[in-house]
CSV table of C-alpha atoms in Angstrom, one decimal:
chain,number,residue,atom,x,y,z
A,222,MET,CA,0.0,0.0,0.1
A,223,ARG,CA,1.5,3.4,-0.9
A,224,GLU,CA,1.6,5.9,1.8
A,225,PHE,CA,0.7,9.4,1.3
A,226,PHE,CA,2.0,12.7,3.2
A,227,PHE,CA,-0.5,15.5,3.7
A,228,VAL,CA,-0.8,18.9,5.1
A,229,PRO,CA,-2.1,18.5,9.2
A,230,VAL,CA,-5.8,19.8,9.8
A,231,PHE,CA,-4.7,23.2,11.2
A,232,ILE,CA,-3.9,24.5,7.3
A,233,SER,CA,-7.1,23.2,6.3
A,234,LEU,CA,-8.7,25.2,9.3
A,235,LEU,CA,-6.8,28.2,8.1
A,236,ALA,CA,-8.3,27.7,4.4
A,237,LEU,CA,-11.5,27.2,5.9
A,238,SER,CA,-11.5,30.6,7.8
A,239,ALA,CA,-10.1,32.1,4.4
A,240,GLY,CA,-12.6,30.5,2.5
A,241,CYS,CA,-15.7,29.5,4.2
A,242,SER,CA,-16.7,32.6,5.8
A,243,PRO,CA,-20.8,32.9,6.3
A,244,GLY,CA,-22.6,34.7,3.7
A,245,ASP,CA,-24.3,38.1,4.1
A,246,ASP,CA,-27.6,36.0,5.2
A,247,GLY,CA,-25.3,34.3,8.2
A,248,SER,CA,-25.6,30.8,6.3
A,249,GLN,CA,-22.4,28.9,5.7
A,250,LYS,CA,-21.2,29.3,2.1
A,251,SER,CA,-20.2,26.3,-0.2
A,252,ARG,CA,-16.9,26.4,-1.9
A,253,THR,CA,-15.5,24.9,-5.0
A,254,LEU,CA,-12.9,22.4,-4.5
A,255,LYS,CA,-9.6,23.7,-6.8
A,256,ILE,CA,-8.1,20.3,-6.6
A,257,PRO,CA,-10.1,17.7,-8.0
A,258,TYR,CA,-10.4,14.2,-6.4
A,259,PRO,CA,-11.7,10.8,-7.7
A,260,THR,CA,-15.1,10.9,-8.6
A,261,ALA,CA,-17.8,8.2,-8.6
A,262,ASP,CA,-17.6,7.9,-12.2
A,263,VAL,CA,-13.8,7.1,-12.3
A,264,GLN,CA,-14.4,4.6,-9.6
A,265,SER,CA,-17.5,3.1,-10.6
A,266,ALA,CA,-15.2,2.2,-14.0
A,267,SER,CA,-13.4,-0.7,-11.7
A,268,THR,CA,-13.8,-4.1,-13.1
A,269,ASN,CA,-14.6,-7.3,-11.0
A,270,SER,CA,-10.8,-8.0,-11.1
A,271,SER,CA,-10.3,-4.9,-9.2
A,272,PRO,CA,-12.7,-4.3,-6.3
A,273,SER,CA,-13.0,-1.0,-5.1
A,274,LEU,CA,-15.1,1.7,-3.2
A,275,ASP,CA,-16.9,4.4,-4.7
A,276,VAL,CA,-16.8,7.0,-1.6
A,277,GLU,CA,-18.9,10.1,-1.6
A,278,GLN,CA,-16.8,12.9,-0.8
A,279,GLU,CA,-19.9,14.9,0.3
A,280,VAL,CA,-20.1,13.8,4.4
A,281,GLU,CA,-23.6,13.5,4.9
A,282,ASN,CA,-25.4,15.8,7.4
A,283,CYS,CA,-22.4,18.3,7.0
A,284,SER,CA,-23.9,20.8,4.4
A,285,ASP,CA,-25.8,22.5,6.9
A,286,ASN,CA,-23.8,21.8,10.0
A,287,PRO,CA,-21.3,24.1,11.1
A,288,LYS,CA,-19.7,21.0,12.9
A,289,CYS,CA,-18.7,19.8,9.4
A,290,HIS,CA,-17.2,21.2,6.5
A,291,LEU,CA,-16.1,20.3,2.8
A,292,GLU,CA,-12.6,21.4,2.6
A,293,GLU,CA,-9.8,21.5,0.3
A,294,MET,CA,-6.5,19.5,0.9
A,295,ASN,CA,-3.7,21.1,-0.6
A,296,THR,CA,-2.0,18.4,-2.2
A,297,PRO,CA,-3.7,16.5,-4.8
A,298,PHE,CA,-4.4,12.9,-3.7
A,299,THR,CA,-5.6,10.0,-6.0
A,300,ASN,CA,-7.5,7.1,-4.6
A,301,THR,CA,-5.9,3.9,-5.1
A,302,ALA,CA,-7.7,0.4,-5.0
A,303,THR,CA,-7.6,0.3,-1.4
A,304,THR,CA,-7.1,3.8,0.1
A,305,TYR,CA,-9.4,6.4,0.0
A,306,ARG,CA,-9.5,9.8,1.3
A,307,ILE,CA,-12.6,12.2,2.3
A,308,ASN,CA,-11.8,15.6,1.5
A,309,SER,CA,-13.5,16.9,4.5
A,310,VAL,CA,-12.9,18.5,8.2
A,311,ILE,CA,-15.2,17.0,10.5
A,312,TYR,CA,-15.6,19.0,13.6
A,313,SER,CA,-16.5,16.4,16.1
A,314,ASP,CA,-18.8,17.3,19.0
A,315,THR,CA,-20.8,15.5,21.6
A,316,ASP,CA,-23.9,17.0,21.1
A,317,ILE,CA,-24.0,14.6,17.8
A,318,MET,CA,-22.4,11.7,19.5
A,319,SER,CA,-24.9,9.8,21.2
A,320,GLY,CA,-27.3,7.1,19.8
A,321,VAL,CA,-30.2,9.1,19.8
A,322,ASN,CA,-28.9,11.7,17.8
A,323,VAL,CA,-27.3,9.2,15.3
A,324,GLN,CA,-29.3,10.5,12.5
A,325,THR,CA,-27.9,14.1,12.5
A,326,ALA,CA,-24.3,12.9,13.0
A,327,PRO,CA,-21.9,12.9,10.4
A,328,ILE,CA,-22.3,9.9,8.0
A,329,VAL,CA,-19.8,8.3,5.5
A,330,ASN,CA,-21.1,6.8,2.5
A,331,PHE,CA,-19.5,4.0,0.1
A,332,GLU,CA,-20.5,1.8,-2.2
A,333,VAL,CA,-18.5,-1.5,-3.1
A,334,LYS,CA,-17.7,-1.8,-6.6
A,335,GLY,CA,-16.3,-4.8,-8.8
A,336,ILE,CA,-17.8,-7.4,-6.3
A,337,ASP,CA,-21.0,-9.5,-6.5
A,338,THR,CA,-22.7,-7.8,-3.6
A,339,SER,CA,-24.7,-11.5,-3.4
A,340,SER,CA,-21.7,-13.1,-2.6
A,341,ILE,CA,-20.8,-10.9,0.4
A,342,THR,CA,-20.9,-12.7,3.6
A,343,SER,CA,-20.0,-10.0,6.3
A,344,THR,CA,-18.6,-6.6,6.2
A,345,THR,CA,-16.7,-5.2,9.1
A,346,ILE,CA,-15.6,-1.6,10.3
A,347,ARG,CA,-12.5,-0.6,12.7
A,348,TYR,CA,-11.5,2.8,13.6
A,349,ASN,CA,-7.9,3.7,13.9
A,350,LYS,CA,-6.2,6.8,15.0
A,351,LYS,CA,-2.7,7.3,14.5
A,352,ASP,CA,0.0,9.8,16.0
A,353,GLY,CA,2.2,11.8,13.2
A,354,MET,CA,4.7,8.9,13.3
A,355,GLY,CA,1.8,6.4,12.1
A,356,ASN,CA,1.9,4.4,15.6
A,357,ILE,CA,-1.7,3.7,16.5
A,358,ILE,CA,-3.0,5.2,19.6
A,359,ALA,CA,-6.6,4.2,19.6
A,360,GLN,CA,-8.4,1.2,17.9
A,361,THR,CA,-11.5,-0.3,18.1
A,362,THR,CA,-12.9,-4.1,17.6
A,363,GLU,CA,-14.2,-5.1,14.5
A,364,THR,CA,-17.5,-4.0,14.3
A,365,ALA,CA,-19.9,-5.8,11.6
A,366,ILE,CA,-22.1,-3.3,9.5
A,367,SER,CA,-25.0,-3.9,7.4
A,368,GLY,CA,-25.6,-2.5,3.9
A,369,THR,CA,-28.1,-2.4,0.7
A,370,GLU,CA,-27.0,-3.8,-2.3
A,371,GLY,CA,-23.5,-3.2,-1.6
A,372,ARG,CA,-24.2,0.6,-0.3
A,373,TYR,CA,-23.0,1.5,3.5
A,374,SER,CA,-23.6,4.5,5.6
A,375,VAL,CA,-21.4,4.9,8.6
A,376,PRO,CA,-22.3,7.3,11.3
A,377,ILE,CA,-19.4,8.8,13.0
A,378,HIS,CA,-20.3,8.4,16.6
A,379,SER,CA,-19.2,6.9,19.9
A,380,SER,CA,-20.8,3.5,19.8
A,381,LEU,CA,-19.0,2.6,16.5
A,382,PHE,CA,-15.7,4.7,17.0
A,383,GLY,CA,-15.3,5.0,20.6
A,384,SER,CA,-15.0,8.3,22.5
A,385,SER,CA,-11.5,8.8,21.8
A,386,ILE,CA,-12.7,10.1,18.4
A,387,LEU,CA,-13.9,13.4,20.5
A,388,ILE,CA,-10.3,14.3,21.1
A,389,SER,CA,-8.0,15.0,17.9
A,390,ALA,CA,-4.9,16.8,17.4
A,391,PRO,CA,-4.2,18.3,14.1
A,392,TYR,CA,-1.3,15.8,13.1
A,393,GLU,CA,-3.2,12.9,14.1
A,394,LYS,CA,-4.6,10.6,11.1
A,395,HIS,CA,-8.0,8.9,11.3
A,396,THR,CA,-8.9,5.9,9.3
A,397,MET,CA,-11.8,3.2,8.9
A,398,GLN,CA,-10.6,-0.3,8.0
A,399,ILE,CA,-13.4,-2.1,5.9
A,400,LYS,CA,-12.9,-5.7,5.5
A,401,ILE,CA,-15.4,-7.7,3.3
A,402,LEU,CA,-15.5,-11.2,3.3
A,403,THR,CA,-17.6,-13.5,0.2
A,404,ASN,CA,-18.9,-16.6,0.2
A,405,GLN,CA,-16.0,-17.7,-2.6
A,406,GLY,CA,-13.7,-17.2,0.6
A,407,TYR,CA,-12.1,-13.7,-1.1
A,408,ASN,CA,-10.9,-11.2,1.8
A,409,TYR,CA,-11.1,-7.5,0.8
A,410,ASN,CA,-9.6,-4.7,2.7
A,411,PHE,CA,-10.1,-1.4,2.2
A,412,GLU,CA,-9.2,2.1,4.1
A,413,ILE,CA,-10.9,5.2,4.4
A,414,GLU,CA,-8.9,8.5,5.7
A,415,PHE,CA,-10.4,11.3,7.1
A,416,PHE,CA,-10.0,14.3,9.1
A,417,ILE,CA,-11.1,15.7,12.5
A,418,SER,CA,-10.7,18.7,14.3
A,419,SER,CA,-11.8,18.7,18.0
A,420,SER,CA,-11.3,20.7,21.0
A,421,THR,CA,-13.2,18.6,23.3
A,422,ILE,CA,-11.2,17.7,26.3
A,423,ASN,CA,-12.5,16.4,29.6
A,424,PRO,CA,-16.0,18.0,29.9
A,425,VAL,CA,-15.9,18.2,33.8
A,426,VAL,CA,-15.5,21.6,35.1
A,427,ILE,CA,-13.9,21.9,38.9
A,428,GLU,CA,-14.7,25.0,40.9
A,429,ARG,CA,-14.3,25.5,44.6
A,430,ASP,CA,-17.1,27.2,46.7
A,431,ALA,CA,-15.7,30.5,47.9
A,432,GLN,CA,-18.0,30.5,50.7
A,433,ILE,CA,-15.8,27.3,52.5
A,434,MET,CA,-14.0,29.8,54.4
A,435,ASN,CA,-17.4,30.4,56.1
A,436,SER,CA,-17.7,26.8,57.5
A,437,HIS,CA,-17.5,26.1,61.0
A,438,TYR,CA,-14.2,24.7,60.6
A,439,TYR,CA,-12.4,27.8,59.5
A,440,LYS,CA,-14.5,30.5,61.6
A,441,MET,CA,-13.7,28.2,64.6
A,442,ASP,CA,-17.3,29.3,65.9
A,443,GLU,CA,-18.5,26.1,67.0
A,444,ASP,CA,-17.3,22.7,68.0
A,445,LEU,CA,-18.1,19.9,66.2
A,446,GLN,CA,-17.0,16.1,65.5
A,447,SER,CA,-17.4,16.5,61.8
A,448,PHE,CA,-16.5,19.5,59.9
A,449,LEU,CA,-16.9,20.7,56.3
A,450,ILE,CA,-13.2,21.4,55.1
A,451,ASP,CA,-13.7,21.5,51.3
A,452,SER,CA,-16.6,22.2,48.9
A,453,ILE,CA,-16.2,22.1,44.9
A,454,SER,CA,-18.8,22.0,42.2
A,455,LEU,CA,-18.6,19.5,39.2
A,456,GLU,CA,-20.3,20.6,36.0
A,457,ASN,CA,-21.0,18.5,32.9
A,458,THR,CA,-20.3,20.8,29.9
A,459,LEU,CA,-21.9,18.0,27.8
A,460,PRO,CA,-25.5,17.7,26.9
A,461,LEU,CA,-24.6,13.7,27.5
A,462,SER,CA,-25.0,11.8,30.6
A,463,ILE,CA,-21.3,11.1,31.7
A,464,SER,CA,-19.3,9.0,34.2
A,465,VAL,CA,-16.8,10.2,36.6
A,466,SER,CA,-14.0,8.1,38.5
A,467,GLY,CA,-11.1,9.7,40.3
A,468,ASP,CA,-9.1,10.4,43.4
A,469,ILE,CA,-9.2,13.2,46.0
A,470,SER,CA,-5.9,13.8,47.6
A,471,VAL,CA,-6.1,15.3,50.9
A,472,ASN,CA,-3.4,16.8,53.2
A,473,ASN,CA,-5.3,18.3,56.1
A,474,SER,CA,-4.2,19.6,59.7
A,475,THR,CA,-6.0,20.9,62.8
A,476,VAL,CA,-3.3,22.0,65.1
A,477,ALA,CA,-4.0,23.3,68.5
A,478,VAL,CA,-1.2,25.2,70.4
A,479,LEU,CA,-1.6,24.4,73.9
A,480,LYS,CA,0.2,26.7,76.6
A,481,GLN,CA,1.5,24.8,79.6
A,482,THR,CA,1.9,26.5,82.9
A,483,SER,CA,3.5,25.3,86.0
A,484,ARG,CA,5.2,26.9,89.1
A,485,SER,CA,8.7,26.5,90.7
A,486,GLN,CA,9.9,27.6,94.2
A,487,GLN,CA,11.8,30.9,94.5
A,488,LYS,CA,13.5,32.3,97.7
A,489,THR,CA,15.3,36.0,98.5
A,490,PHE,CA,17.4,36.2,101.4
A,491,ILE,CA,16.3,39.1,104.1
A,492,SER,CA,19.1,40.6,105.8
A,493,SER,CA,18.5,40.7,109.8
A,494,THR,CA,19.0,44.0,111.5
A,495,SER,CA,20.9,44.2,114.8
A,496,GLY,CA,19.7,42.2,117.7
A,497,TYR,CA,18.3,39.8,115.3
A,498,PRO,CA,20.6,36.8,114.6
A,499,PHE,CA,18.7,34.6,112.7
A,500,ASP,CA,18.5,34.9,108.6
A,501,ILE,CA,15.1,35.6,107.6
A,502,TYR,CA,14.0,34.1,104.1
A,503,ASN,CA,11.1,35.2,101.7
A,504,TRP,CA,9.6,32.3,99.8
A,505,PHE,CA,7.3,32.6,96.9
A,506,THR,CA,6.5,31.0,93.6
A,507,VAL,CA,7.4,31.8,90.2
A,508,PRO,CA,5.2,30.4,87.1
A,509,GLY,CA,6.6,29.1,83.8
A,510,TYR,CA,5.6,28.7,80.5
A,511,SER,CA,6.0,26.3,77.6
A,512,TYR,CA,4.1,25.5,74.6
A,513,GLY,CA,3.1,22.2,73.2
A,514,SER,CA,0.7,21.1,70.2
A,515,ALA,CA,-2.6,18.8,69.5
A,516,THR,CA,-3.1,17.4,66.4
A,517,ALA,CA,-6.2,16.0,65.3
A,518,ILE,CA,-6.8,12.3,64.1
A,519,ALA,CA,-9.0,12.5,60.9
A,520,THR,CA,-11.2,10.2,58.5
A,521,TYR,CA,-12.7,11.7,55.8
A,522,THR,CA,-16.1,11.3,54.3
A,523,VAL,CA,-17.2,12.7,51.0
A,524,LYS,CA,-21.1,13.7,50.4
A,525,ILE,CA,-22.5,14.8,46.7
A,526,GLU,CA,-25.1,17.4,46.9
A,527,ARG,CA,-27.9,17.2,44.2
A,528,ASN,CA,-30.5,20.0,44.4
A,529,GLY,CA,-29.8,20.6,48.1
A,530,VAL,CA,-29.8,16.9,49.1
A,531,GLU,CA,-26.8,15.2,50.2
A,532,GLU,CA,-26.0,11.7,50.0
A,533,GLU,CA,-22.6,10.0,50.9
A,534,LEU,CA,-20.5,8.9,48.1
A,535,ALA,CA,-18.7,5.5,48.3
A,536,VAL,CA,-14.9,6.2,48.6
A,537,SER,CA,-11.6,3.9,49.4
A,538,SER,CA,-9.0,5.7,51.7
A,539,ASN,CA,-5.5,5.2,51.2
A,540,TYR,CA,-3.3,6.7,54.0
A,541,ASN,CA,0.2,7.7,53.1
A,542,GLY,CA,1.5,9.9,56.2
A,543,ALA,CA,-0.6,13.2,56.5
A,544,GLU,CA,-1.9,12.8,53.1
A,545,SER,CA,-5.3,10.8,52.6
A,546,ILE,CA,-6.1,9.6,49.1
A,547,LEU,CA,-10.0,8.9,48.4
A,548,SER,CA,-10.8,7.2,45.4
A,549,TYR,CA,-14.3,7.0,44.0
A,550,ASN,CA,-15.6,5.4,40.9
A,551,ASP,CA,-18.7,5.9,38.5
A,552,LEU,CA,-20.0,9.1,39.6
A,553,GLU,CA,-23.0,9.9,37.1
A,554,LEU,CA,-23.5,13.2,35.8
A,555,ASP,CA,-26.6,13.8,33.6
A,556,GLY,CA,-26.1,16.3,30.6
A,557,ASN,CA,-25.4,19.9,31.6
A,558,GLN,CA,-25.7,19.0,35.2
A,559,LYS,CA,-23.9,20.6,38.1
A,560,ILE,CA,-23.5,19.1,41.4
A,561,LYS,CA,-21.4,19.7,44.4
A,562,MET,CA,-19.0,17.5,46.3
A,563,ASN,CA,-18.4,18.2,49.8
A,564,ILE,CA,-15.2,16.6,52.0
A,565,TYR,CA,-15.7,16.3,55.6
A,566,ALA,CA,-13.3,15.8,58.3
A,567,ASN,CA,-14.1,13.3,61.2
A,568,LEU,CA,-12.1,14.1,63.9
A,569,VAL,CA,-11.5,12.0,67.1
A,570,VAL,CA,-12.0,14.2,70.0
A,571,ASN,CA,-10.1,14.4,73.2
A,572,ASN,CA,-11.3,16.9,75.7
A,573,SER,CA,-9.1,15.8,78.7
A,574,VAL,CA,-5.9,17.6,77.7
A,575,VAL,CA,-7.3,21.2,78.7
A,576,GLY,CA,-7.1,21.8,82.4
A,577,ASP,CA,-5.2,21.1,85.7
A,578,HIS,CA,-3.0,18.1,85.7
A,579,GLY,CA,-2.2,17.4,89.5
A,580,GLN,CA,-1.5,19.3,92.2
A,581,GLN,CA,1.9,20.1,93.9
A,582,SER,CA,2.5,22.2,97.3
A,583,PHE,CA,4.8,25.4,97.6
A,584,PHE,CA,5.5,27.6,100.5
A,585,GLU,CA,4.8,31.5,100.4
A,586,GLY,CA,5.9,33.9,103.4
A,587,ASN,CA,9.0,34.7,105.4
A,588,SER,CA,10.7,32.1,107.5
A,589,LEU,CA,13.9,31.7,109.7
A,590,CYS,CA,15.0,28.3,107.7
A,591,ALA,CA,17.2,28.7,104.5
A,592,THR,CA,15.6,25.2,103.5
A,593,LEU,CA,12.3,24.0,103.6
A,594,THR,CA,10.4,20.7,103.2
A,595,ILE,CA,7.0,19.5,103.3
A,596,ASN,CA,7.5,18.3,106.9
A,597,SER,CA,9.6,21.3,108.1
A,598,SER,CA,10.3,22.2,111.6
A,599,CYS,CA,7.6,24.2,113.1
A,600,ALA,CA,10.5,26.9,113.7
A,601,CYS,CA,10.4,27.5,109.9
A,602,PHE,CA,6.8,28.9,110.0
A,603,PHE,CA,7.4,31.7,112.7
A,604,THR,CA,9.2,34.9,112.8
A,605,PRO,CA,9.4,37.1,115.8
A,606,LEU,CA,7.3,40.1,115.7
A,607,ASN,CA,8.9,43.5,114.8
A,608,ILE,CA,11.9,41.6,112.9
A,609,ASN,CA,13.1,44.8,111.7
A,610,ASN,CA,13.0,46.6,115.2
A,611,SER,CA,16.2,47.1,116.9
A,612,SER,CA,14.7,49.0,120.0
A,613,LEU,CA,14.9,47.4,123.5
A,614,THR,CA,11.3,46.6,123.3
A,615,GLY,CA,11.9,44.8,120.2
A,616,ASP,CA,14.6,42.9,121.5
A,617,LEU,CA,12.6,41.6,124.6
A,618,PHE,CA,10.2,40.3,122.2
A,619,TYR,CA,12.9,38.7,120.1
A,620,HIS,CA,14.5,36.9,123.1
A,621,SER,CA,10.9,35.6,124.5
A,622,ALA,CA,10.2,34.6,120.6
A,623,ARG,CA,13.6,32.8,120.6
A,624,THR,CA,12.6,30.8,123.9
A,625,THR,CA,9.2,29.7,122.3
A,626,ILE,CA,10.7,28.6,119.1
A,627,TYR,CA,13.1,26.4,120.8
A,628,THR,CA,10.2,24.8,122.6
A,629,ILE,CA,8.5,23.7,119.5
A,630,GLN,CA,11.9,23.0,117.3
A,631,GLU,CA,11.1,19.4,117.3
A,632,LEU,CA,7.5,20.0,115.8
A,633,TYR,CA,6.7,19.7,112.4
A,634,TYR,CA,4.0,20.9,110.2
A,635,PRO,CA,0.9,21.0,110.6
A,636,ASN,CA,1.4,20.9,114.3
A,637,CYS,CA,2.7,24.3,114.6
A,638,GLY,CA,-0.2,26.2,115.9
A,639,SER,CA,-0.5,24.3,119.3
A,640,GLY,CA,0.2,26.5,122.4
A,641,VAL,CA,2.1,29.1,120.7
A,642,PRO,CA,1.4,32.6,122.1
A,643,ASN,CA,0.8,34.8,119.1
A,644,GLY,CA,1.6,38.1,121.0
A,645,VAL,CA,5.2,36.4,121.0
A,646,LEU,CA,5.4,34.8,117.5
A,647,THR,CA,3.7,35.5,114.2
A,648,GLN,CA,3.0,32.5,111.7
A,649,GLN,CA,4.1,34.1,108.4
A,650,LEU,CA,5.2,31.0,106.4
A,651,SER,CA,2.2,29.2,104.4
A,652,ILE,CA,1.7,26.1,102.4
A,653,VAL,CA,-0.3,26.9,99.3
A,654,ASP,CA,-1.3,24.4,96.5
A,655,HIS,CA,-0.8,25.2,92.7
A,656,PRO,CA,-1.5,22.9,89.7
A,657,ALA,CA,1.8,21.0,88.8
A,658,SER,CA,0.9,22.1,85.5
A,659,SER,CA,-2.1,23.6,83.7
A,660,ILE,CA,-2.8,23.5,80.0
A,661,SER,CA,-4.9,25.9,78.3
A,662,LEU,CA,-5.8,26.5,74.6
A,663,SER,CA,-4.0,29.3,73.1
A,664,GLY,CA,-4.7,29.0,69.6
A,665,ARG,CA,-5.7,26.9,66.9
A,666,ILE,CA,-4.7,26.8,62.9
A,667,HIS,CA,-6.6,24.7,60.4
A,668,ARG,CA,-4.7,24.0,57.2
A,669,SER,CA,-6.2,22.2,54.1
A,670,ASP,CA,-4.5,21.1,50.8
A,671,LEU,CA,-6.6,19.3,48.6
A,672,LYS,CA,-6.1,17.9,44.7
A,673,TYR,CA,-9.1,16.6,42.6
A,674,THR,CA,-8.2,14.2,39.9
A,675,ALA,CA,-11.1,13.4,37.6
A,676,THR,CA,-11.4,11.1,34.6
A,677,THR,CA,-14.7,11.2,32.4
A,678,TRP,CA,-16.2,8.5,30.1
A,679,LEU,CA,-19.5,8.9,28.2
A,680,LYS,CA,-22.1,6.9,30.2
A,681,GLY,CA,-22.5,3.6,28.3
A,682,TYR,CA,-19.0,3.6,27.0
A,683,GLU,CA,-16.8,3.0,30.1
A,684,ALA,CA,-15.2,0.0,28.5
A,685,GLN,CA,-14.0,2.5,25.6
A,686,ASP,CA,-11.4,5.3,25.7
A,687,ASP,CA,-12.1,8.0,28.3
A,688,LEU,CA,-12.4,11.5,27.3
A,689,GLY,CA,-9.8,12.8,29.4
A,690,THR,CA,-8.3,13.3,32.9
A,691,ILE,CA,-8.2,16.7,34.9
A,692,SER,CA,-6.2,17.2,37.6
A,693,MET,CA,-6.7,20.5,39.8
A,694,THR,CA,-4.5,21.7,42.9
A,695,MET,CA,-6.6,23.8,44.7
A,696,ASP,CA,-5.4,27.0,46.8
A,697,THR,CA,-4.5,26.1,50.4
A,698,LEU,CA,-7.3,26.6,52.7
A,699,GLU,CA,-5.9,28.3,56.1
A,700,ALA,CA,-7.1,29.8,59.1
A,701,VAL,CA,-5.4,30.7,62.5
A,702,LYS,CA,-7.3,32.0,65.2
A,703,GLY,CA,-5.6,33.1,68.8
A,704,ASP,CA,-1.8,33.2,70.1
A,705,SER,CA,-0.9,30.3,67.8
A,706,ASN,CA,3.0,31.4,67.3
A,707,LEU,CA,4.2,27.7,66.3
A,708,GLY,CA,7.6,29.2,66.8
A,709,MET,CA,7.0,28.8,70.5
A,710,VAL,CA,5.6,25.4,70.3
A,711,ASP,CA,7.9,22.8,72.0
A,712,PRO,CA,7.9,20.1,69.6
A,713,SER,CA,8.8,17.5,72.4
A,714,LEU,CA,5.4,18.5,74.1
A,715,SER,CA,2.7,16.7,71.6
A,716,TYR,CA,-0.8,15.6,72.5
A,717,GLN,CA,-3.0,13.2,70.2
A,718,GLY,CA,-6.7,14.7,69.8
A,719,TYR,CA,-8.6,17.5,68.7
A,720,ILE,CA,-8.6,20.3,71.3
A,721,PRO,CA,-12.0,22.0,71.2
A,722,GLY,CA,-12.1,25.6,72.2
A,723,GLN,CA,-13.9,28.6,70.9
A,724,LEU,CA,-11.2,31.5,70.8
């Protein structure tokens, strides 16, 4: 078989724009081919020893259809005994690609010449799409077609050619391989070459709902166990029903910034005045702060909203560290239908983290002791009156108080108040209890990164080529509220669970 090289379709389109402009009344102008192509008269002259096809150059349903134009291919082409070219550019479009509209779809007509039509036992057709190097990139199985007295009409629609025909690059070649078998055992093969120009790609449009930031998850105005973290619309731009399968990549984090407060015992030395040989100490506590984080453990649910009614979509989940892949199959969209896809995070709630954690005793006040313990000597809990008074009266009180302290020095707290004259001694040191640590919610951060991938088929033709795959990475959604400086977070302190709180 001879091979012919021809100019890609986009050159034809240039010719179309130059010579096929609408008429004054808005109708499509017809054009006369400048380069002749084989006519039916020439082909009908074939003899029985040289079977051939009489291929009509006028594609049926094209003359009044803006989706199909008769065009001049800028290189002469002479049909051989087996290979034929249709000098037309067919704009493949899904509104003429369903079985319902098959009667209005572009139709290629051809007639068998040089073969006794009564001897034909079967005629099959196979569609091929080849790249610029001649490699097959799409191919259908052989499909039987029927004709009347050797005349055949082949509608170009998805049930015969697959949905791959909806997508075509200018350099791709489209052919129909025709095989005719006769009862004498003869096998005749023909090939019809035609041109398609199409801009049809994945017909699903994905768009995020701008109101998602007003959800409770990002406003942080309500504590729930299931939060709406993203919402997108899926719109089918085709007038035909489609099925969609795909993946949702979710990388979502809910971080609570926790402030942990603890106290430590401190003391300062108070210099004694003359007449008071005992050292005096001031005991107090100092708060200390550290920061930790709590992260949420989430599972995800996908719901489809149609006409305001939600229904859960079956998904399979694959967890890869912080990323979750949610896969779905066979989501149906009617022609020109628009639905919403809502993603929910279901959180494991842990309320026990926030609050006081244990109790611890500390000393506050003045004492005569340099070291204190919980069971300190009772003498440590008293100081003489007027410790900073160096007068004779103060000295007398001091010596009297010292005598009293010696009498209780073997006693320990809490038995220090028994029989002690308050006029001589004053109990200034006390034991106070503070939480060993107290955890409070300081801030929260929500961050969601989502990517949507959708592969689309014409409904009913899922076993054939898909219309295409669309992949869209959405903008990061982030909300911050409260004191949530992660630079202050101690990574060694981490709590598992969702920390609620309205900040």
